[in-house]
Amino acid sequence: MSIAHRPPHEPALDREHAHELLAQMLVIRHFEEKAAELYSGGKIRGFLHLYIGEEAVAVGAMAALAPEDAIVATYREHGQAIARGVPAASVMAEMYGKANGCSRGRGGSMHMFDAERRFYGGQGIVAGGLPLAVGLALADRMQARPRATVCFFGEGAVAEGEFHESMNLAALWKLPVLFLCENNLYAMGTALARSESETDIHLKAQNYRVQSEWVDGMDVLAVEAAVARAAASVRRGDGPYFLEARTFRYRAHSMADPELYRGKDEVTEWKKRDPIASFAARLQSEGLLTEAELEALDTEAWREVDWAVEEAERGEWEPVEHLERDVHTAP
């Protein structure tokens, strides 16, 4: 399921688009809930970083982008991949390690890839996607292609050298790249205020003379509008843009994380602003969603997730004789 691209000048929200946004968030939420269950049952192995609570960022951002734009994601990218239009079945099969996965089972949870949809990972290294995004944007600039590269990363990445190098080069070369920081307040298990002297993350970009702003990452419409503005700016040739989406993950950093660094009360407080529940409530108050429609969207989301699991279960393992495929050695 993918959301049709909407130009930034398109008028106010309508029922059909609202339902698309809500449906997408529901699919991602239920997909992640099912992934946690499958991981606990041993079906999914390795690392697993869940996106529960952050759905509005991916869904809002992808709704504002065009098919020709490029996406560079983080290791917490299942939701980003699904929002971009990568089939949930392909994502789930990849997490199973099956050959029908989007990376043929070789990447797993942290390395989703879909060239057709210009979804270039899934990067397992913190801040590792930033230089790649700069390279993609440089290629577009050199070829005079009016499109944007959007790079997702967490606030923990701003402490890495790649962040500063990438921001500097993007600004120097006036590249069409949108840096989208998903600030969920905890870089793994360290609270933002304990690791950064400047906690308004977007201000760091201004040191490199990069346009920046922050947006409520729990509000899908606010994210969509902000990304639409930012993407239009970089496509016009105004140079890079930095957008900080302030959000919150409900689950631990990964399934291996005991989550000893924050209390349950903080999580409970953030859940009062749940991006799905609050958006559904708003639509109902504006007469754009009935209770029956909400139930139907939820049922359909679960149906898509169940189908994804069935496809992953049916998938084949990659043949052993393909082990050296795509492995190259220097002459």
mmCIF file of C-alpha atoms in Angstrom:
data_model
loop_
_atom_site.group_PDB
_atom_site.id
_atom_site.type_symbol
_atom_site.label_atom_id
_atom_site.label_comp_id
_atom_site.label_asym_id
_atom_site.label_seq_id
_atom_site.Cartn_x
_atom_site.Cartn_y
_atom_site.Cartn_z
ATOM 1 C CA MET A 1 0.000 0.000 0.000
ATOM 2 C CA SER A 2 1.491 3.348 -0.984
ATOM 3 C CA ILE A 3 0.172 6.876 -0.728
ATOM 4 C CA ALA A 4 -0.192 8.975 -3.857
ATOM 5 C CA HIS A 5 2.151 11.950 -4.087
ATOM 6 C CA ARG A 6 0.418 15.256 -3.336
ATOM 7 C CA PRO A 7 2.028 18.512 -4.525
ATOM 8 C CA PRO A 8 2.705 21.029 -1.717
ATOM 9 C CA HIS A 9 0.158 23.472 -3.163
ATOM 10 C CA GLU A 10 -2.718 20.985 -3.008
ATOM 11 C CA PRO A 11 -5.671 22.216 -0.890
ATOM 12 C CA ALA A 12 -6.847 21.110 2.524
ATOM 13 C CA LEU A 13 -7.253 17.542 3.681
ATOM 14 C CA ASP A 14 -9.971 15.442 2.106
ATOM 15 C CA ARG A 15 -11.588 12.220 3.246
ATOM 16 C CA GLU A 16 -9.771 9.926 0.801
ATOM 17 C CA HIS A 17 -6.314 11.220 1.615
ATOM 18 C CA ALA A 18 -7.061 11.209 5.334
ATOM 19 C CA HIS A 19 -8.056 7.552 5.151
ATOM 20 C CA GLU A 20 -4.875 6.736 3.198
ATOM 21 C CA LEU A 21 -2.713 8.311 5.887
ATOM 22 C CA LEU A 22 -4.564 6.594 8.707
ATOM 23 C CA ALA A 23 -4.534 3.228 6.942
ATOM 24 C CA GLN A 24 -0.805 3.448 6.387
ATOM 25 C CA MET A 25 -0.118 4.218 10.044
ATOM 26 C CA LEU A 26 -2.331 1.327 11.119
ATOM 27 C CA VAL A 27 -0.478 -1.108 8.852
ATOM 28 C CA ILE A 28 2.880 -0.011 10.236
ATOM 29 C CA ARG A 29 1.683 -0.192 13.861
ATOM 30 C CA HIS A 30 0.255 -3.696 13.471
ATOM 31 C CA PHE A 31 3.225 -4.844 11.388
ATOM 32 C CA GLU A 32 5.592 -3.839 14.172
ATOM 33 C CA GLU A 33 3.427 -5.410 16.858
ATOM 34 C CA LYS A 34 3.425 -8.659 14.884
ATOM 35 C CA ALA A 35 7.178 -8.424 14.317
ATOM 36 C CA ALA A 36 7.755 -8.221 18.073
ATOM 37 C CA GLU A 37 5.640 -11.344 18.542
ATOM 38 C CA LEU A 38 7.496 -13.215 15.788
ATOM 39 C CA TYR A 39 10.866 -12.184 17.177
ATOM 40 C CA SER A 40 9.928 -13.528 20.598
ATOM 41 C CA GLY A 41 8.887 -16.774 18.895
ATOM 42 C CA GLY A 42 12.210 -17.148 17.099
ATOM 43 C CA LYS A 43 10.878 -16.509 13.582
ATOM 44 C CA ILE A 44 12.871 -13.284 13.246
ATOM 45 C CA ARG A 45 16.486 -13.285 14.377
ATOM 46 C CA GLY A 46 19.281 -10.792 14.787
ATOM 47 C CA PHE A 47 18.493 -7.207 15.738
ATOM 48 C CA LEU A 48 14.988 -5.741 15.644
ATOM 49 C CA HIS A 49 14.304 -2.029 16.135
ATOM 50 C CA LEU A 50 10.594 -1.213 16.269
ATOM 51 C CA TYR A 51 8.954 1.956 14.955
ATOM 52 C CA ILE A 52 5.909 1.944 17.253
ATOM 53 C CA GLY A 53 5.009 5.521 18.164
ATOM 54 C CA GLU A 54 6.906 7.138 15.278
ATOM 55 C CA GLU A 55 4.499 6.212 12.470
ATOM 56 C CA ALA A 56 3.445 9.782 11.705
ATOM 57 C CA VAL A 57 6.970 10.736 10.637
ATOM 58 C CA ALA A 58 7.362 8.105 7.923
ATOM 59 C CA VAL A 59 3.788 8.319 6.676
ATOM 60 C CA GLY A 60 3.669 12.116 6.616
ATOM 61 C CA ALA A 61 7.068 12.380 4.949
ATOM 62 C CA MET A 62 6.422 9.819 2.216
ATOM 63 C CA ALA A 63 3.059 11.385 1.400
ATOM 64 C CA ALA A 64 4.861 14.631 0.599
ATOM 65 C CA LEU A 65 7.519 13.086 -1.660
ATOM 66 C CA ALA A 66 7.518 12.181 -5.334
ATOM 67 C CA PRO A 67 8.422 8.761 -6.813
ATOM 68 C CA GLU A 68 11.629 10.175 -8.311
ATOM 69 C CA ASP A 69 12.895 11.373 -4.924
ATOM 70 C CA ALA A 70 15.418 9.151 -3.156
ATOM 71 C CA ILE A 71 15.138 7.801 0.393
ATOM 72 C CA VAL A 72 18.047 6.876 2.656
ATOM 73 C CA ALA A 73 16.815 5.302 5.880
ATOM 74 C CA THR A 74 18.081 4.203 9.279
ATOM 75 C CA TYR A 75 18.196 0.763 10.897
ATOM 76 C CA ARG A 76 14.695 1.475 12.309
ATOM 77 C CA GLU A 77 13.254 1.470 8.808
ATOM 78 C CA HIS A 78 10.402 -1.049 8.511
ATOM 79 C CA GLY A 79 7.835 1.739 8.758
ATOM 80 C CA GLN A 80 9.736 3.951 6.340
ATOM 81 C CA ALA A 81 9.929 1.125 3.784
ATOM 82 C CA ILE A 82 6.223 0.304 4.032
ATOM 83 C CA ALA A 83 5.238 3.976 3.833
ATOM 84 C CA ARG A 84 7.374 4.304 0.705
ATOM 85 C CA GLY A 85 5.362 1.535 -0.927
ATOM 86 C CA VAL A 86 7.593 -1.487 -0.364
ATOM 87 C CA PRO A 87 5.046 -4.309 0.117
ATOM 88 C CA ALA A 88 4.657 -5.407 3.723
ATOM 89 C CA ALA A 89 5.089 -9.022 2.546
ATOM 90 C CA SER A 90 8.458 -8.154 1.023
ATOM 91 C CA VAL A 91 9.559 -6.428 4.229
ATOM 92 C CA MET A 92 8.413 -9.307 6.431
ATOM 93 C CA ALA A 93 10.107 -11.909 4.214
ATOM 94 C CA GLU A 94 13.329 -9.928 4.480
ATOM 95 C CA MET A 95 13.090 -10.026 8.262
ATOM 96 C CA TYR A 96 12.611 -13.787 8.055
ATOM 97 C CA GLY A 97 15.748 -13.984 5.901
ATOM 98 C CA LYS A 98 13.822 -15.442 2.960
ATOM 99 C CA ALA A 99 14.761 -15.052 -0.711
ATOM 100 C CA ASN A 100 11.446 -13.296 -1.482
ATOM 101 C CA GLY A 101 12.470 -10.440 0.805
ATOM 102 C CA CYS A 102 13.238 -6.998 -0.604
ATOM 103 C CA SER A 103 16.980 -7.637 -0.143
ATOM 104 C CA ARG A 104 16.658 -11.357 -0.991
ATOM 105 C CA GLY A 105 16.969 -12.202 2.686
ATOM 106 C CA ARG A 106 20.530 -10.948 2.919
ATOM 107 C CA GLY A 107 19.892 -7.701 4.753
ATOM 108 C CA GLY A 108 17.419 -8.590 7.463
ATOM 109 C CA SER A 109 15.707 -6.040 9.669
ATOM 110 C CA MET A 110 18.307 -3.279 9.331
ATOM 111 C CA HIS A 111 19.052 -3.368 5.600
ATOM 112 C CA MET A 112 15.877 -2.987 3.546
ATOM 113 C CA PHE A 113 16.454 -1.978 -0.087
ATOM 114 C CA ASP A 114 14.204 -1.379 -3.082
ATOM 115 C CA ALA A 115 15.818 0.251 -6.109
ATOM 116 C CA GLU A 116 12.524 0.486 -8.029
ATOM 117 C CA ARG A 117 11.080 2.717 -5.314
ATOM 118 C CA ARG A 118 14.411 4.518 -4.825
ATOM 119 C CA PHE A 119 14.580 3.262 -1.244
ATOM 120 C CA TYR A 120 18.319 2.968 -0.585
ATOM 121 C CA GLY A 121 18.477 1.311 2.823
ATOM 122 C CA GLY A 122 18.408 0.591 5.783
ATOM 123 C CA GLN A 123 21.841 1.569 7.229
ATOM 124 C CA GLY A 124 23.083 -0.391 10.243
ATOM 125 C CA ILE A 125 25.729 2.184 11.191
ATOM 126 C CA VAL A 126 24.644 5.292 13.092
ATOM 127 C CA ALA A 127 24.950 8.286 10.714
ATOM 128 C CA GLY A 128 26.122 5.933 7.957
ATOM 129 C CA GLY A 129 23.383 7.064 5.589
ATOM 130 C CA LEU A 130 24.277 10.757 5.668
ATOM 131 C CA PRO A 131 27.296 10.590 3.317
ATOM 132 C CA LEU A 132 25.320 8.321 0.966
ATOM 133 C CA ALA A 133 22.525 10.883 0.810
ATOM 134 C CA VAL A 134 25.050 13.605 0.020
ATOM 135 C CA GLY A 135 26.388 11.453 -2.823
ATOM 136 C CA LEU A 136 22.926 10.832 -4.275
ATOM 137 C CA ALA A 137 22.116 14.537 -4.071
ATOM 138 C CA LEU A 138 25.427 15.439 -5.693
ATOM 139 C CA ALA A 139 24.626 13.125 -8.609
ATOM 140 C CA ASP A 140 21.249 14.817 -9.063
ATOM 141 C CA ARG A 141 22.839 18.259 -8.982
ATOM 142 C CA MET A 142 25.499 17.293 -11.531
ATOM 143 C CA GLN A 143 22.827 15.862 -13.827
ATOM 144 C CA ALA A 144 20.500 18.862 -13.266
ATOM 145 C CA ARG A 145 17.674 16.576 -12.098
ATOM 146 C CA PRO A 146 15.021 18.494 -10.085
ATOM 147 C CA ARG A 147 14.475 15.976 -7.324
ATOM 148 C CA ALA A 148 15.213 15.576 -3.636
ATOM 149 C CA THR A 149 17.142 13.052 -1.583
ATOM 150 C CA VAL A 150 15.659 12.568 1.895
ATOM 151 C CA CYS A 151 17.866 11.136 4.616
ATOM 152 C CA PHE A 152 16.286 9.773 7.819
ATOM 153 C CA PHE A 153 18.426 9.485 10.954
ATOM 154 C CA GLY A 154 18.059 9.661 14.718
ATOM 155 C CA GLU A 155 19.231 12.439 17.000
ATOM 156 C CA GLY A 156 22.104 10.237 18.162
ATOM 157 C CA ALA A 157 23.651 10.609 14.698
ATOM 158 C CA VAL A 158 24.396 14.295 15.239
ATOM 159 C CA ALA A 159 27.224 13.292 17.591
ATOM 160 C CA GLU A 160 29.022 11.472 14.780
ATOM 161 C CA GLY A 161 31.659 12.972 12.510
ATOM 162 C CA GLU A 162 29.735 11.945 9.389
ATOM 163 C CA PHE A 163 26.958 14.318 10.409
ATOM 164 C CA HIS A 164 29.218 17.354 10.421
ATOM 165 C CA GLU A 165 31.078 16.348 7.265
ATOM 166 C CA SER A 166 27.825 15.735 5.413
ATOM 167 C CA MET A 167 26.200 18.985 6.525
ATOM 168 C CA ASN A 168 29.286 20.960 5.553
ATOM 169 C CA LEU A 169 29.589 19.444 2.060
ATOM 170 C CA ALA A 170 25.861 19.692 1.391
ATOM 171 C CA ALA A 171 25.932 23.390 2.290
ATOM 172 C CA LEU A 172 29.141 24.110 0.369
ATOM 173 C CA TRP A 173 27.850 22.457 -2.795
ATOM 174 C CA LYS A 174 24.239 23.605 -2.301
ATOM 175 C CA LEU A 175 22.954 20.066 -2.717
ATOM 176 C CA PRO A 176 19.256 19.064 -3.020
ATOM 177 C CA VAL A 177 19.162 16.980 0.151
ATOM 178 C CA LEU A 178 16.653 17.040 3.000
ATOM 179 C CA PHE A 179 18.108 15.875 6.307
ATOM 180 C CA LEU A 180 15.207 14.501 8.362
ATOM 181 C CA CYS A 181 16.137 13.881 11.985
ATOM 182 C CA GLU A 182 13.724 11.653 13.927
ATOM 183 C CA ASN A 183 14.383 12.937 17.427
ATOM 184 C CA ASN A 184 12.907 10.329 19.773
ATOM 185 C CA LEU A 185 14.869 11.713 22.757
ATOM 186 C CA TYR A 186 16.941 8.584 23.423
ATOM 187 C CA ALA A 187 20.016 7.677 21.378
ATOM 188 C CA MET A 188 19.877 3.988 22.229
ATOM 189 C CA GLY A 189 19.698 4.362 26.032
ATOM 190 C CA THR A 190 21.045 7.872 26.607
ATOM 191 C CA ALA A 191 18.666 10.773 27.180
ATOM 192 C CA LEU A 192 19.208 13.693 24.824
ATOM 193 C CA ALA A 193 20.034 16.166 27.619
ATOM 194 C CA ARG A 194 22.793 13.862 28.871
ATOM 195 C CA SER A 195 24.563 13.709 25.519
ATOM 196 C CA GLU A 196 23.968 17.067 23.794
ATOM 197 C CA SER A 197 24.619 20.548 25.184
ATOM 198 C CA GLU A 198 22.219 21.930 22.549
ATOM 199 C CA THR A 199 18.999 19.928 22.635
ATOM 200 C CA ASP A 200 17.275 21.909 19.870
ATOM 201 C CA ILE A 201 18.805 19.612 17.281
ATOM 202 C CA HIS A 202 17.759 21.616 14.228
ATOM 203 C CA LEU A 203 19.846 24.585 15.420
ATOM 204 C CA LYS A 204 23.002 22.573 14.758
ATOM 205 C CA ALA A 205 22.267 22.735 11.040
ATOM 206 C CA GLN A 206 22.250 26.522 11.147
ATOM 207 C CA ASN A 207 25.935 26.459 12.067
ATOM 208 C CA TYR A 208 26.463 25.284 8.486
ATOM 209 C CA ARG A 209 24.084 27.912 7.073
ATOM 210 C CA VAL A 210 21.480 25.264 6.331
ATOM 211 C CA GLN A 211 17.789 26.167 6.531
ATOM 212 C CA SER A 212 16.179 24.323 9.427
ATOM 213 C CA GLU A 213 13.008 23.953 11.451
ATOM 214 C CA TRP A 214 11.371 21.496 13.810
ATOM 215 C CA VAL A 215 7.979 19.854 13.491
ATOM 216 C CA ASP A 216 5.676 17.869 15.769
ATOM 217 C CA GLY A 217 6.537 14.302 14.772
ATOM 218 C CA MET A 218 3.365 12.978 16.391
ATOM 219 C CA ASP A 219 1.177 14.922 13.926
ATOM 220 C CA VAL A 220 1.073 13.285 10.488
ATOM 221 C CA LEU A 221 -0.376 16.359 8.783
ATOM 222 C CA ALA A 222 2.240 18.672 10.286
ATOM 223 C CA VAL A 223 4.999 16.347 9.083
ATOM 224 C CA GLU A 224 3.499 16.121 5.591
ATOM 225 C CA ALA A 225 3.292 19.906 5.288
ATOM 226 C CA ALA A 226 6.806 20.472 6.614
ATOM 227 C CA VAL A 227 8.370 17.855 4.333
ATOM 228 C CA ALA A 228 6.456 19.243 1.350
ATOM 229 C CA ARG A 229 7.870 22.732 2.043
ATOM 230 C CA ALA A 230 11.390 21.438 2.590
ATOM 231 C CA ALA A 231 11.399 19.146 -0.459
ATOM 232 C CA ALA A 232 10.093 21.940 -2.692
ATOM 233 C CA SER A 233 12.883 24.177 -1.430
ATOM 234 C CA VAL A 234 15.689 21.734 -2.220
ATOM 235 C CA ARG A 235 14.205 20.902 -5.626
ATOM 236 C CA ARG A 236 14.225 24.619 -6.489
ATOM 237 C CA GLY A 237 17.949 24.697 -5.900
ATOM 238 C CA ASP A 238 17.851 26.569 -2.589
ATOM 239 C CA GLY A 239 20.343 24.142 -1.073
ATOM 240 C CA PRO A 240 19.995 21.576 1.724
ATOM 241 C CA TYR A 241 17.277 21.661 4.370
ATOM 242 C CA PHE A 242 17.221 20.235 7.889
ATOM 243 C CA LEU A 243 13.972 19.120 9.498
ATOM 244 C CA GLU A 244 13.795 17.862 13.082
ATOM 245 C CA ALA A 245 10.716 15.722 13.774
ATOM 246 C CA ARG A 246 10.155 15.479 17.523
ATOM 247 C CA THR A 247 8.689 12.075 18.203
ATOM 248 C CA PHE A 248 8.882 9.161 20.650
ATOM 249 C CA ARG A 249 9.336 5.417 20.396
ATOM 250 C CA TYR A 250 7.140 3.456 22.776
ATOM 251 C CA ARG A 251 9.299 0.362 22.784
ATOM 252 C CA ALA A 252 12.910 -0.099 23.824
ATOM 253 C CA HIS A 253 15.751 0.776 21.459
ATOM 254 C CA SER A 254 15.755 -2.815 20.235
ATOM 255 C CA MET A 255 14.272 -6.122 21.313
ATOM 256 C CA ALA A 256 17.564 -6.823 23.142
ATOM 257 C CA ASP A 257 17.297 -3.630 25.216
ATOM 258 C CA PRO A 258 16.155 -4.008 28.868
ATOM 259 C CA GLU A 259 15.050 -0.321 28.830
ATOM 260 C CA LEU A 260 16.419 0.630 32.240
ATOM 261 C CA TYR A 261 17.052 4.257 31.293
ATOM 262 C CA ARG A 262 13.495 5.649 31.455
ATOM 263 C CA GLY A 263 10.371 5.180 33.507
ATOM 264 C CA LYS A 264 7.021 3.827 32.422
ATOM 265 C CA ASP A 265 5.342 7.097 33.379
ATOM 266 C CA GLU A 266 7.198 8.941 30.610
ATOM 267 C CA VAL A 267 6.069 6.423 28.012
ATOM 268 C CA THR A 268 2.490 6.570 29.305
ATOM 269 C CA GLU A 269 2.499 10.356 29.057
ATOM 270 C CA TRP A 270 3.685 10.276 25.432
ATOM 271 C CA LYS A 271 1.040 7.699 24.542
ATOM 272 C CA LYS A 272 -1.595 10.324 25.332
ATOM 273 C CA ARG A 273 -0.406 11.988 22.112
ATOM 274 C CA ASP A 274 -0.448 8.765 20.095
ATOM 275 C CA PRO A 275 -0.208 9.721 16.398
ATOM 276 C CA ILE A 276 -2.831 7.204 15.286
ATOM 277 C CA ALA A 277 -5.402 7.736 18.016
ATOM 278 C CA SER A 278 -5.113 11.520 17.896
ATOM 279 C CA PHE A 279 -5.401 11.640 14.103
ATOM 280 C CA ALA A 280 -8.416 9.319 14.124
ATOM 281 C CA ALA A 281 -10.059 11.459 16.802
ATOM 282 C CA ARG A 282 -9.451 14.602 14.761
ATOM 283 C CA LEU A 283 -10.938 13.056 11.636
ATOM 284 C CA GLN A 284 -13.995 11.922 13.561
ATOM 285 C CA SER A 285 -14.480 15.383 15.045
ATOM 286 C CA GLU A 286 -14.283 16.913 11.553
ATOM 287 C CA GLY A 287 -16.774 14.433 10.118
ATOM 288 C CA LEU A 288 -14.181 12.717 7.914
ATOM 289 C CA LEU A 289 -14.251 9.321 9.659
ATOM 290 C CA THR A 290 -16.946 7.170 11.202
ATOM 291 C CA GLU A 291 -16.425 4.473 13.810
ATOM 292 C CA ALA A 292 -17.373 1.839 11.236
ATOM 293 C CA GLU A 293 -14.791 3.204 8.782
ATOM 294 C CA LEU A 294 -12.122 3.145 11.472
ATOM 295 C CA GLU A 295 -12.919 -0.473 12.291
ATOM 296 C CA ALA A 296 -12.791 -1.360 8.588
ATOM 297 C CA LEU A 297 -9.407 0.311 8.146
ATOM 298 C CA ASP A 298 -8.068 -1.498 11.198
ATOM 299 C CA THR A 299 -9.367 -4.855 9.954
ATOM 300 C CA GLU A 300 -7.818 -4.287 6.531
ATOM 301 C CA ALA A 301 -4.494 -3.344 8.128
ATOM 302 C CA TRP A 302 -4.430 -6.605 10.079
ATOM 303 C CA ARG A 303 -5.356 -8.496 6.914
ATOM 304 C CA GLU A 304 -2.331 -6.997 5.136
ATOM 305 C CA VAL A 305 -0.054 -7.923 8.042
ATOM 306 C CA ASP A 306 -1.394 -11.478 8.213
ATOM 307 C CA TRP A 307 -0.813 -11.836 4.468
ATOM 308 C CA ALA A 308 2.755 -10.584 4.928
ATOM 309 C CA VAL A 309 3.406 -13.284 7.510
ATOM 310 C CA GLU A 310 1.908 -15.969 5.270
ATOM 311 C CA GLU A 311 4.128 -14.882 2.377
ATOM 312 C CA ALA A 312 7.185 -14.891 4.613
ATOM 313 C CA GLU A 313 6.345 -18.372 5.891
ATOM 314 C CA ARG A 314 5.887 -19.639 2.317
ATOM 315 C CA GLY A 315 9.090 -18.035 1.092
ATOM 316 C CA GLU A 316 12.121 -20.107 0.145
ATOM 317 C CA TRP A 317 15.612 -19.826 1.543
ATOM 318 C CA GLU A 318 18.211 -18.568 -0.914
ATOM 319 C CA PRO A 319 20.007 -21.526 -2.541
ATOM 320 C CA VAL A 320 23.487 -22.244 -1.215
ATOM 321 C CA GLU A 321 24.891 -22.002 -4.742
ATOM 322 C CA HIS A 322 23.944 -18.295 -4.737
ATOM 323 C CA LEU A 323 26.227 -17.640 -1.759
ATOM 324 C CA GLU A 324 28.879 -15.929 -3.882
ATOM 325 C CA ARG A 325 26.421 -14.023 -6.042
ATOM 326 C CA ASP A 326 27.125 -10.275 -5.989
ATOM 327 C CA VAL A 327 30.458 -10.898 -4.251
ATOM 328 C CA HIS A 328 33.274 -9.351 -6.264
ATOM 329 C CA THR A 329 37.051 -9.475 -5.839
ATOM 330 C CA ALA A 330 39.643 -7.092 -7.183
ATOM 331 C CA PRO A 331 41.767 -8.488 -10.047
#
